[in-house]
C-alpha atoms as a printed R data frame, in Angstrom:
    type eleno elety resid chain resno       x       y      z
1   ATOM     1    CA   UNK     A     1 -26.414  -3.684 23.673
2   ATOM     2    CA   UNK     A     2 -24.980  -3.025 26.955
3   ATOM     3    CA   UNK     A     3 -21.361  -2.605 27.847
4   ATOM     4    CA   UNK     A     4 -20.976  -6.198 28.962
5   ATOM     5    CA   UNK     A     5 -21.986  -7.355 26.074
6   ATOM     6    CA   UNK     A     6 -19.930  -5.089 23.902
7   ATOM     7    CA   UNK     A     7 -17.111  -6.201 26.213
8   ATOM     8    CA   UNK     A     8 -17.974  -9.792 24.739
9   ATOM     9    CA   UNK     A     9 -18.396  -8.826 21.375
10  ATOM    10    CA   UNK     A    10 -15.053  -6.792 21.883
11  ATOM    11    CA   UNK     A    11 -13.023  -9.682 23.272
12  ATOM    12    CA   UNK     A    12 -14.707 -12.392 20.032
13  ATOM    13    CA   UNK     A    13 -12.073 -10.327 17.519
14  ATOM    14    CA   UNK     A    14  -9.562 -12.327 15.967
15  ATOM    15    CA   UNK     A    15  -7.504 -10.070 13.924
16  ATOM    16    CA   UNK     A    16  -7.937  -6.635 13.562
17  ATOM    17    CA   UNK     A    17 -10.144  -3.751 15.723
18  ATOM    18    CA   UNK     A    18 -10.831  -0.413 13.823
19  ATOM    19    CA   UNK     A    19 -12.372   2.910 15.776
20  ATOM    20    CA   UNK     A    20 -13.394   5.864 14.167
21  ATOM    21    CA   UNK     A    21 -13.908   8.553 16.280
22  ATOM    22    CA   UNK     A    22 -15.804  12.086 15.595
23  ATOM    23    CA   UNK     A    23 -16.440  13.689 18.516
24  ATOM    24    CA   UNK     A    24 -14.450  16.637 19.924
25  ATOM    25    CA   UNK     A    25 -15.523  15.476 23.631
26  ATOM    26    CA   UNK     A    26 -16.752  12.329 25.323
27  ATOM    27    CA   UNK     A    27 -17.240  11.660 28.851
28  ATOM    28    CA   UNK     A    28 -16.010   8.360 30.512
29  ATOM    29    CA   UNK     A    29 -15.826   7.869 34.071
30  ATOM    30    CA   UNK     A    30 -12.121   6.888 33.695
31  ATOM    31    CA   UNK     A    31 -11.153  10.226 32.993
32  ATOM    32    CA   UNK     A    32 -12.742  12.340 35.072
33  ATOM    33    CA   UNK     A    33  -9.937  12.290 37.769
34  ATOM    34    CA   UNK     A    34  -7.050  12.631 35.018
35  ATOM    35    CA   UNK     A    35  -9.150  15.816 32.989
36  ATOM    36    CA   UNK     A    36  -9.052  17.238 36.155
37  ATOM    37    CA   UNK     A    37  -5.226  16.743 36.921
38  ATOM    38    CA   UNK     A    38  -4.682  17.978 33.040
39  ATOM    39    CA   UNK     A    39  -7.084  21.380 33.912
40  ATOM    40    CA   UNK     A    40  -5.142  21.717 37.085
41  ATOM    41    CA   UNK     A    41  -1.587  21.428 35.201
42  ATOM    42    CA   UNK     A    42  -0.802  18.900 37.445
43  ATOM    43    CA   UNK     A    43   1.342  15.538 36.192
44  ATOM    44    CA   UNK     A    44  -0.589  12.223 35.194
45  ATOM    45    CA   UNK     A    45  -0.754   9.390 37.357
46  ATOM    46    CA   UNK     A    46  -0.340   6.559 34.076
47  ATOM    47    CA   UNK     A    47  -2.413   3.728 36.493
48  ATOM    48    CA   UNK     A    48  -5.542   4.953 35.242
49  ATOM    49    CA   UNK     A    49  -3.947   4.013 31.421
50  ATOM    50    CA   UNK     A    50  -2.856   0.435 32.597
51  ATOM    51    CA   UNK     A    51  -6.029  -1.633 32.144
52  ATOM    52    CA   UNK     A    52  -6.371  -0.591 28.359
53  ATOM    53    CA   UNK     A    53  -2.432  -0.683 27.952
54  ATOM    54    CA   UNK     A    54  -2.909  -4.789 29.138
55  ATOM    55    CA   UNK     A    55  -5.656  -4.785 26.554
56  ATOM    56    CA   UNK     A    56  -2.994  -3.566 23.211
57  ATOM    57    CA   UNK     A    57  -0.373  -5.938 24.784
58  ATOM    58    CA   UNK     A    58  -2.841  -8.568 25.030
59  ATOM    59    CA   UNK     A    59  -4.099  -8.261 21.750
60  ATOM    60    CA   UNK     A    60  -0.929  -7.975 20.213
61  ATOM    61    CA   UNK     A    61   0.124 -10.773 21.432
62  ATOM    62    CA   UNK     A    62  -2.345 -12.821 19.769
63  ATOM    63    CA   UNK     A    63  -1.202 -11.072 16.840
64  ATOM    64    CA   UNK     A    64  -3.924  -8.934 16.186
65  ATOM    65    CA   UNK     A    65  -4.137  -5.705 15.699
66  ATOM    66    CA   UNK     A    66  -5.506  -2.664 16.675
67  ATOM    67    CA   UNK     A    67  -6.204   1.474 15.777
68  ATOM    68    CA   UNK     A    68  -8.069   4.283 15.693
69  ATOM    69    CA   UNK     A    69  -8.515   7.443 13.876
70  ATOM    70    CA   UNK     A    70 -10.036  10.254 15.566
71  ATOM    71    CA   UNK     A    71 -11.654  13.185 13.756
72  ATOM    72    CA   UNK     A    72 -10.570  16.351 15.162
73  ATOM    73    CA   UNK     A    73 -11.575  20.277 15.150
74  ATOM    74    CA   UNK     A    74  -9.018  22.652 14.723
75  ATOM    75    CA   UNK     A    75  -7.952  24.366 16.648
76  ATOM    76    CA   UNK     A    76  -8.459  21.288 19.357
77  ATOM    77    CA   UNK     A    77 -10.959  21.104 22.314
78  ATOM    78    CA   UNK     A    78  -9.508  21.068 25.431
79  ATOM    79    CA   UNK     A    79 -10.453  17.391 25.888
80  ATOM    80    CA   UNK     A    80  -8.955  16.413 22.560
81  ATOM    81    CA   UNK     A    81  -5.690  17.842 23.340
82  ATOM    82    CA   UNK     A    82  -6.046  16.295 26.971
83  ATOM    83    CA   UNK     A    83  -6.611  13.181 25.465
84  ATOM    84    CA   UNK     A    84  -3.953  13.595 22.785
85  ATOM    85    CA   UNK     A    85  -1.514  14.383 25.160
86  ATOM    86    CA   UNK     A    86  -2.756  12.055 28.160
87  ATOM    87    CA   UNK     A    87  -4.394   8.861 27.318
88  ATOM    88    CA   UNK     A    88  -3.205   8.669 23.719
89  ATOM    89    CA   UNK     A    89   0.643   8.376 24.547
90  ATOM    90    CA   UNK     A    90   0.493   5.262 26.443
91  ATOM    91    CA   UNK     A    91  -1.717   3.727 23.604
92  ATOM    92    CA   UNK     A    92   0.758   4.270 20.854
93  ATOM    93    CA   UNK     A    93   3.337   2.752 23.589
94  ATOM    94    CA   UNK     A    94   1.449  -0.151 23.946
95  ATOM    95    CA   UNK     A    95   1.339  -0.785 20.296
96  ATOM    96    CA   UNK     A    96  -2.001   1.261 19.588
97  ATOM    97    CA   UNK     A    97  -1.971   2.515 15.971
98  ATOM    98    CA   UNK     A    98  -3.513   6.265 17.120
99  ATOM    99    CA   UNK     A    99  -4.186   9.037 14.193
100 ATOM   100    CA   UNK     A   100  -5.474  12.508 13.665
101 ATOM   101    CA   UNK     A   101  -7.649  13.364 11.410
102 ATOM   102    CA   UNK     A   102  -8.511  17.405 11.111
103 ATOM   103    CA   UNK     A   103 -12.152  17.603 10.602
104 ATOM   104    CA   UNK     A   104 -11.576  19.807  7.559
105 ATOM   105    CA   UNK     A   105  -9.901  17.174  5.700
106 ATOM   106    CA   UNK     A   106 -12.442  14.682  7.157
107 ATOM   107    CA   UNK     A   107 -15.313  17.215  5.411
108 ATOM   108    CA   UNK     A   108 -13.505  17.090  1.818
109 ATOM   109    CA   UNK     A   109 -12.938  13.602  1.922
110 ATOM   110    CA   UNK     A   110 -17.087  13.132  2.868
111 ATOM   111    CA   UNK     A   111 -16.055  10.964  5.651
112 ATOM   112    CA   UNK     A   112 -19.413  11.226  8.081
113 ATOM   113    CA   UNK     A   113 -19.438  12.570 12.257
114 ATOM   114    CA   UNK     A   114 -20.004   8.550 13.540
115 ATOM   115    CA   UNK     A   115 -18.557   6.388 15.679
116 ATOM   116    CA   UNK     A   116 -18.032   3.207 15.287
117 ATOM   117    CA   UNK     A   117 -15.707  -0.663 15.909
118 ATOM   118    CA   UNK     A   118 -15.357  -3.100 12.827
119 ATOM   119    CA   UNK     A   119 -14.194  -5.788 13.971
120 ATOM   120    CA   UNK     A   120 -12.152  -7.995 11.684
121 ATOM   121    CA   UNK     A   121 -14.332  -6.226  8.990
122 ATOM   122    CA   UNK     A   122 -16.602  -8.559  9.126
123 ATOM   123    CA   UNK     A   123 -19.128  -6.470 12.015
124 ATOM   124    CA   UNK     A   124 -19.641  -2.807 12.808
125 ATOM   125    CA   UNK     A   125 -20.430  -1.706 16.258
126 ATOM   126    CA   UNK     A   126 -21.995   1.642 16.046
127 ATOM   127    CA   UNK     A   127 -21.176   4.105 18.581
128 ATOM   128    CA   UNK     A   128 -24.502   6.298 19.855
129 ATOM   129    CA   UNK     A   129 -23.676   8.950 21.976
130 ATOM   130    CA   UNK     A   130 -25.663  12.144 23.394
131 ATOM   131    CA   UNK     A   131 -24.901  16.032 21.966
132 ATOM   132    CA   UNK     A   132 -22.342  16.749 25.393
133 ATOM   133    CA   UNK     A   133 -20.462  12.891 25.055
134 ATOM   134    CA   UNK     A   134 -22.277  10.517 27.307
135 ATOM   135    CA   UNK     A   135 -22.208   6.953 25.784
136 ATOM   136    CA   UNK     A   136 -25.935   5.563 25.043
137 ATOM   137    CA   UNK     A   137 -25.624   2.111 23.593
138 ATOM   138    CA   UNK     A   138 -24.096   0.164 20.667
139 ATOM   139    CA   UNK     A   139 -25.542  -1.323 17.690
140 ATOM   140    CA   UNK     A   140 -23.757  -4.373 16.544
141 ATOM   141    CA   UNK     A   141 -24.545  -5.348 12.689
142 ATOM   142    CA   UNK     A   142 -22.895  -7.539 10.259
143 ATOM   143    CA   UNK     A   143 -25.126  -6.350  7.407
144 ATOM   144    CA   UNK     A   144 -22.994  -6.103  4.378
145 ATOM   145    CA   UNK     A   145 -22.959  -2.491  3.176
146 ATOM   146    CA   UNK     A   146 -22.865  -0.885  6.612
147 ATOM   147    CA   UNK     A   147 -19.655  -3.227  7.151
148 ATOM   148    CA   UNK     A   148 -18.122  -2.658  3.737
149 ATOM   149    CA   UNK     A   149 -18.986   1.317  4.171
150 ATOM   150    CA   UNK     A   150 -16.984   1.305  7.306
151 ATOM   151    CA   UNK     A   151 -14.199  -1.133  5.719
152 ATOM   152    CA   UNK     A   152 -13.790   1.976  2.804
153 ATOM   153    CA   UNK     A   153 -14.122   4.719  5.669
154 ATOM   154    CA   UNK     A   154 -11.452   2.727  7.787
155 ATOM   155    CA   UNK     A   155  -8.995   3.142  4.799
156 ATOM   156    CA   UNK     A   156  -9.990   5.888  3.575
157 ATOM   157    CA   UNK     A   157  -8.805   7.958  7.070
158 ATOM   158    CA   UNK     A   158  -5.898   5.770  7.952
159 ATOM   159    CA   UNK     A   159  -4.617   6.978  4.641
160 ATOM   160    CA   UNK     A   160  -4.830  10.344  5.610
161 ATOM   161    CA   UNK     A   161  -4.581  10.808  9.516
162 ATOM   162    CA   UNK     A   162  -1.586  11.364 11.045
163 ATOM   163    CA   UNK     A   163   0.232   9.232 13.169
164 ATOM   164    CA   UNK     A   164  -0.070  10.805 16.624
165 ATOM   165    CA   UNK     A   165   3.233  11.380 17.954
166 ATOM   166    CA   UNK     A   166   4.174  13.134 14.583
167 ATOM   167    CA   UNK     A   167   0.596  14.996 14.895
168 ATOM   168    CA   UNK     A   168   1.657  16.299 18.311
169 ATOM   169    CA   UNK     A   169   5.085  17.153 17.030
170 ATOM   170    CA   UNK     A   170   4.115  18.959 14.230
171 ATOM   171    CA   UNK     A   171   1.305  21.307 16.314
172 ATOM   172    CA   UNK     A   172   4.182  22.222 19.185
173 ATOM   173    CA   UNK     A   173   2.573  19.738 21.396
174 ATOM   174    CA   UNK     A   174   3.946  16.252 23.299
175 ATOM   175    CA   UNK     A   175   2.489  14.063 25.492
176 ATOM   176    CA   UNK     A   176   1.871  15.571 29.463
177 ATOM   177    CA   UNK     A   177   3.842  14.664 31.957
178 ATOM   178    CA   UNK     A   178   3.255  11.392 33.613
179 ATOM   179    CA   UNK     A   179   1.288   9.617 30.689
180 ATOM   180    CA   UNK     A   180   4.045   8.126 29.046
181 ATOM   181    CA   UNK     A   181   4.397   3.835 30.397
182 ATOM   182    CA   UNK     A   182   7.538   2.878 31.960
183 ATOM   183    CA   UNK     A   183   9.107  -0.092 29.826
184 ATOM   184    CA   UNK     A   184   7.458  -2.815 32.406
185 ATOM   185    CA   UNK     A   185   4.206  -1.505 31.842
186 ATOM   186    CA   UNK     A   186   4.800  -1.319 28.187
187 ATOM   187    CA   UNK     A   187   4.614  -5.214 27.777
């Protein structure tokens, strides 16, 4: 499937849009200017987090929802913590429900390294990426055990990820500067 029409398939939702994320880097166009501005210690510039922030708002204001949990190694990449501290924070303002997940308590709980959407737990799009981070494709599926596997995963790690802000809190961390919205851009 190709991104436009996992951009369809993302958009057909109706109530709630789950990602599970493994990987301790991924490489997205998007952030290549940002990564470098977090290397370089320089502020963020939060226009390149505007486009998905009008995503949350607009699917909240449907009244749908939307998450993620993201699988983490410990101690954290430098990506991870440049995306913890630079993309996430303007999720979770725009009414993203973000959590961390070590992968150590990921292991114990037998939760597997994938990728993947459900949407409205009714379809799974699996995530296929190559070993440095470069999205491949997507395999959308409605079959009934893959979706009801990812339904079980999807609780099973929102029960015990951390919400982000507290994760970043509780590892001496907070978001960079410049990545936080202003209140305009939060709506």
């Amino acid at each position: 499937m190709s991104v436009s029409e996992f951009r369809e398939v993302f958009d057909s939702f109706e109530h709630q849009m789950f990602r599970l994320e493994s990987l301790d880097h991924y490489i997205a166009e998007n952030e290549r200017e940002p990564l470098e501005r977090f290397r370089a210690g320089l502020a963020q510039d939060p226009a390149w987090r505007r486009p998905w922030a009008g995503t949350i708002a607009a699917i909240n204001a449907r009244g749908a929802s939307i998450g993620r949990v993201h699988v983490v190694t410990e101690p954290l990449t430098e990506y991870v913590t440049f995306e913890m501290t630079c993309a996430y924070p303007a999720s979770v303002q725009a009414g993203e429900d973000v959590r961390i997940l070590p992968r150590s308590t990921a292991e114990r709980l037998g939760v597997p390294c994938e990728d993947f959407w459900l949407l409205d737990g009714t379809r799974t799009a699996r995530m296929a990426y190559d070993e440095v981070g470069n999205w491949l494709h997507v395999d959308l599926t409605d079959d009934p055990q893959v979706v009801q596997e990812h339904v079980r995963l999807r609780e099973l790690v929102r029960a015990e990820a951390t919400p982000l802000f507290d994760y970043l809190s509780g590892a001496g961390m907070e978001p960079a500067p410049g990545s936080l919205l202003t209140p305009q851009e939060q709506q």
